[in-house]
Every structure is written in C-alpha cells, then in structure tokens.
mmCIF file of C-alpha atoms in Angstrom:
data_model
loop_
_atom_site.group_PDB
_atom_site.id
_atom_site.type_symbol
_atom_site.label_atom_id
_atom_site.label_comp_id
_atom_site.label_asym_id
_atom_site.label_seq_id
_atom_site.Cartn_x
_atom_site.Cartn_y
_atom_site.Cartn_z
ATOM 1 C CA UNK A 209 -14.157 4.308 -41.548
ATOM 2 C CA UNK A 210 -16.561 3.619 -38.685
ATOM 3 C CA UNK A 211 -14.202 1.022 -37.138
ATOM 4 C CA UNK A 212 -11.378 3.553 -37.234
ATOM 5 C CA UNK A 213 -13.551 6.070 -35.328
ATOM 6 C CA UNK A 214 -14.474 3.414 -32.758
ATOM 7 C CA UNK A 215 -10.798 2.464 -32.314
ATOM 8 C CA UNK A 216 -9.804 6.116 -31.876
ATOM 9 C CA UNK A 217 -12.577 6.641 -29.320
ATOM 10 C CA UNK A 218 -11.496 3.535 -27.410
ATOM 11 C CA UNK A 219 -7.909 4.799 -27.320
ATOM 12 C CA UNK A 220 -9.036 8.178 -25.950
ATOM 13 C CA UNK A 221 -11.205 6.517 -23.291
ATOM 14 C CA UNK A 222 -8.466 4.094 -22.211
ATOM 15 C CA UNK A 223 -5.900 6.905 -22.044
ATOM 16 C CA UNK A 224 -8.277 9.005 -19.938
ATOM 17 C CA UNK A 225 -8.865 6.040 -17.627
ATOM 18 C CA UNK A 226 -5.117 5.640 -17.153
ATOM 19 C CA UNK A 227 -4.777 9.312 -16.273
ATOM 20 C CA UNK A 228 -7.277 8.819 -13.436
ATOM 21 C CA UNK A 229 -5.670 5.612 -12.157
ATOM 22 C CA UNK A 230 -4.011 5.906 -8.743
ATOM 23 C CA UNK A 231 -0.280 5.750 -8.288
ATOM 24 C CA UNK A 232 0.886 2.671 -6.415
ATOM 25 C CA UNK A 233 4.123 1.845 -4.628
ATOM 26 C CA UNK A 234 4.786 -1.744 -3.568
ATOM 27 C CA UNK A 235 7.694 -3.307 -1.678
ATOM 28 C CA UNK A 236 8.669 -5.823 0.955
ATOM 29 C CA UNK A 237 11.056 -6.515 3.814
ATOM 30 C CA UNK A 238 12.373 -9.777 5.145
ATOM 31 C CA UNK A 239 11.503 -10.263 8.805
ATOM 32 C CA UNK A 240 11.713 -12.840 11.551
ATOM 33 C CA UNK A 241 8.682 -11.799 13.601
ATOM 34 C CA UNK A 242 5.857 -14.129 14.524
ATOM 35 C CA UNK A 243 2.551 -13.449 12.759
ATOM 36 C CA UNK A 244 1.134 -11.809 15.885
ATOM 37 C CA UNK A 245 4.228 -9.639 16.449
ATOM 38 C CA UNK A 246 4.248 -8.586 12.786
ATOM 39 C CA UNK A 247 0.590 -7.500 12.967
ATOM 40 C CA UNK A 248 1.296 -5.631 16.217
ATOM 41 C CA UNK A 249 4.301 -3.876 14.667
ATOM 42 C CA UNK A 250 2.354 -3.122 11.479
ATOM 43 C CA UNK A 251 -0.390 -1.593 13.619
ATOM 44 C CA UNK A 252 2.106 0.630 15.484
ATOM 45 C CA UNK A 253 3.816 1.674 12.242
ATOM 46 C CA UNK A 254 0.533 2.446 10.449
ATOM 47 C CA UNK A 255 -0.798 4.497 13.366
ATOM 48 C CA UNK A 256 2.590 6.193 13.843
ATOM 49 C CA UNK A 257 2.451 7.312 10.199
ATOM 50 C CA UNK A 258 -1.006 8.817 10.912
ATOM 51 C CA UNK A 259 -2.753 6.374 8.554
ATOM 52 C CA UNK A 260 -5.663 6.076 10.963
ATOM 53 C CA UNK A 261 -8.729 6.767 8.817
ATOM 54 C CA UNK A 262 -10.659 3.540 8.204
ATOM 55 C CA UNK A 263 -7.947 1.713 10.154
ATOM 56 C CA UNK A 264 -8.498 -2.022 10.432
ATOM 57 C CA UNK A 265 -6.754 -5.357 10.678
ATOM 58 C CA UNK A 266 -8.191 -8.060 8.452
ATOM 59 C CA UNK A 267 -6.518 -11.440 8.621
ATOM 60 C CA UNK A 268 -2.836 -10.932 7.870
ATOM 61 C CA UNK A 269 -3.141 -7.314 6.704
ATOM 62 C CA UNK A 270 -3.166 -3.940 8.465
ATOM 63 C CA UNK A 271 -4.986 -1.193 6.523
ATOM 64 C CA UNK A 272 -5.047 2.556 7.008
ATOM 65 C CA UNK A 273 -5.792 5.761 5.145
ATOM 66 C CA UNK A 274 -4.957 9.437 5.320
ATOM 67 C CA UNK A 275 -6.559 11.894 2.927
ATOM 68 C CA UNK A 276 -6.489 10.367 -0.568
ATOM 69 C CA UNK A 277 -3.848 7.765 0.319
ATOM 70 C CA UNK A 278 -4.440 4.165 1.359
ATOM 71 C CA UNK A 279 -1.793 1.816 2.732
ATOM 72 C CA UNK A 280 -1.540 -1.846 3.634
ATOM 73 C CA UNK A 281 1.058 -3.865 5.495
ATOM 74 C CA UNK A 282 0.633 -7.602 4.944
ATOM 75 C CA UNK A 283 2.449 -10.031 7.207
ATOM 76 C CA UNK A 284 3.420 -13.531 6.155
ATOM 77 C CA UNK A 285 5.508 -15.126 8.875
ATOM 78 C CA UNK A 286 5.593 -18.471 7.018
ATOM 79 C CA UNK A 287 7.493 -16.724 4.200
ATOM 80 C CA UNK A 288 9.317 -14.378 6.641
ATOM 81 C CA UNK A 289 8.236 -11.302 4.705
ATOM 82 C CA UNK A 290 6.153 -8.177 5.188
ATOM 83 C CA UNK A 291 4.628 -6.489 2.113
ATOM 84 C CA UNK A 292 3.935 -2.760 1.890
ATOM 85 C CA UNK A 293 1.491 -1.140 -0.542
ATOM 86 C CA UNK A 294 0.532 2.533 -0.791
ATOM 87 C CA UNK A 295 -1.909 3.942 -3.349
ATOM 88 C CA UNK A 296 -3.076 7.478 -4.052
ATOM 89 C CA UNK A 297 -3.175 10.234 -6.642
ATOM 90 C CA UNK A 298 0.536 11.205 -6.737
ATOM 91 C CA UNK A 299 3.427 8.741 -7.056
ATOM 92 C CA UNK A 300 5.757 11.178 -5.279
ATOM 93 C CA UNK A 301 3.572 10.936 -2.177
ATOM 94 C CA UNK A 302 2.977 7.174 -2.407
ATOM 95 C CA UNK A 303 6.742 6.654 -2.567
ATOM 96 C CA UNK A 304 7.295 8.950 0.425
ATOM 97 C CA UNK A 305 4.652 7.237 2.583
ATOM 98 C CA UNK A 306 5.912 3.811 1.479
ATOM 99 C CA UNK A 307 9.473 4.726 2.443
ATOM 100 C CA UNK A 308 8.374 5.947 5.878
ATOM 101 C CA UNK A 309 6.389 2.761 6.558
ATOM 102 C CA UNK A 310 9.267 0.473 5.534
ATOM 103 C CA UNK A 311 11.834 2.483 7.484
ATOM 104 C CA UNK A 312 9.704 2.474 10.642
ATOM 105 C CA UNK A 313 8.923 -1.225 10.290
ATOM 106 C CA UNK A 314 12.586 -2.079 9.747
ATOM 107 C CA UNK A 315 13.670 -0.369 12.977
ATOM 108 C CA UNK A 316 14.277 -2.728 15.907
#
C-alpha cells in the first residue's frame, strides 16, 4: 500500500512540474548568409522585435528577452541554417514571437 501512495505522490508532483514548465516554440530557416552577416541580421531582428532585456551574442547565438519570454537565434553558416527558439509561459505568445522573428529574418 505504501508503494502505491508513493507512486501516486510522484505522479502528482510530476504533473505539477509539467504545468509549470515553459512553452517552447522551435523552428529554422535555410539561409545563405555568412556567419557574421547572420549574427548581424539576428541582432537586428531580435532588437527590432523588442527582445532587448539581457540581450547578448554568445558564439553563434543571439539571445534576448522581453517580460517572461526568452528567444534565441542560432546561426550555422556551415549548415546554411538559422534556428529560432522562443520560450515563455504561454504557447500562444511563444508561437507569435517565433513567427515574427522568422518572418523578419526571412525578409531580404
């Protein structure tokens, strides 16, 4: 009986942890930019989307935040791809921010 109680408690705890987990939207675009041009464009796109809190470029990735939402644009010119990740409390908002970043990055 005790093992059943422990299993039930573990299920409740893991379900509660999932409820608090952030929503995440991930995608990518093919690109032909050099690494430097991709980082420069990622910087412009991130700042243009007002993701300027804790803004930084680390290696191949541009990071930014606004409110409870964090975004990253990772450039890999050797694979000719740019990755986009947005995390935050509501998937509706992560999808919206993600879409805006990809659309702005995809513009010439």
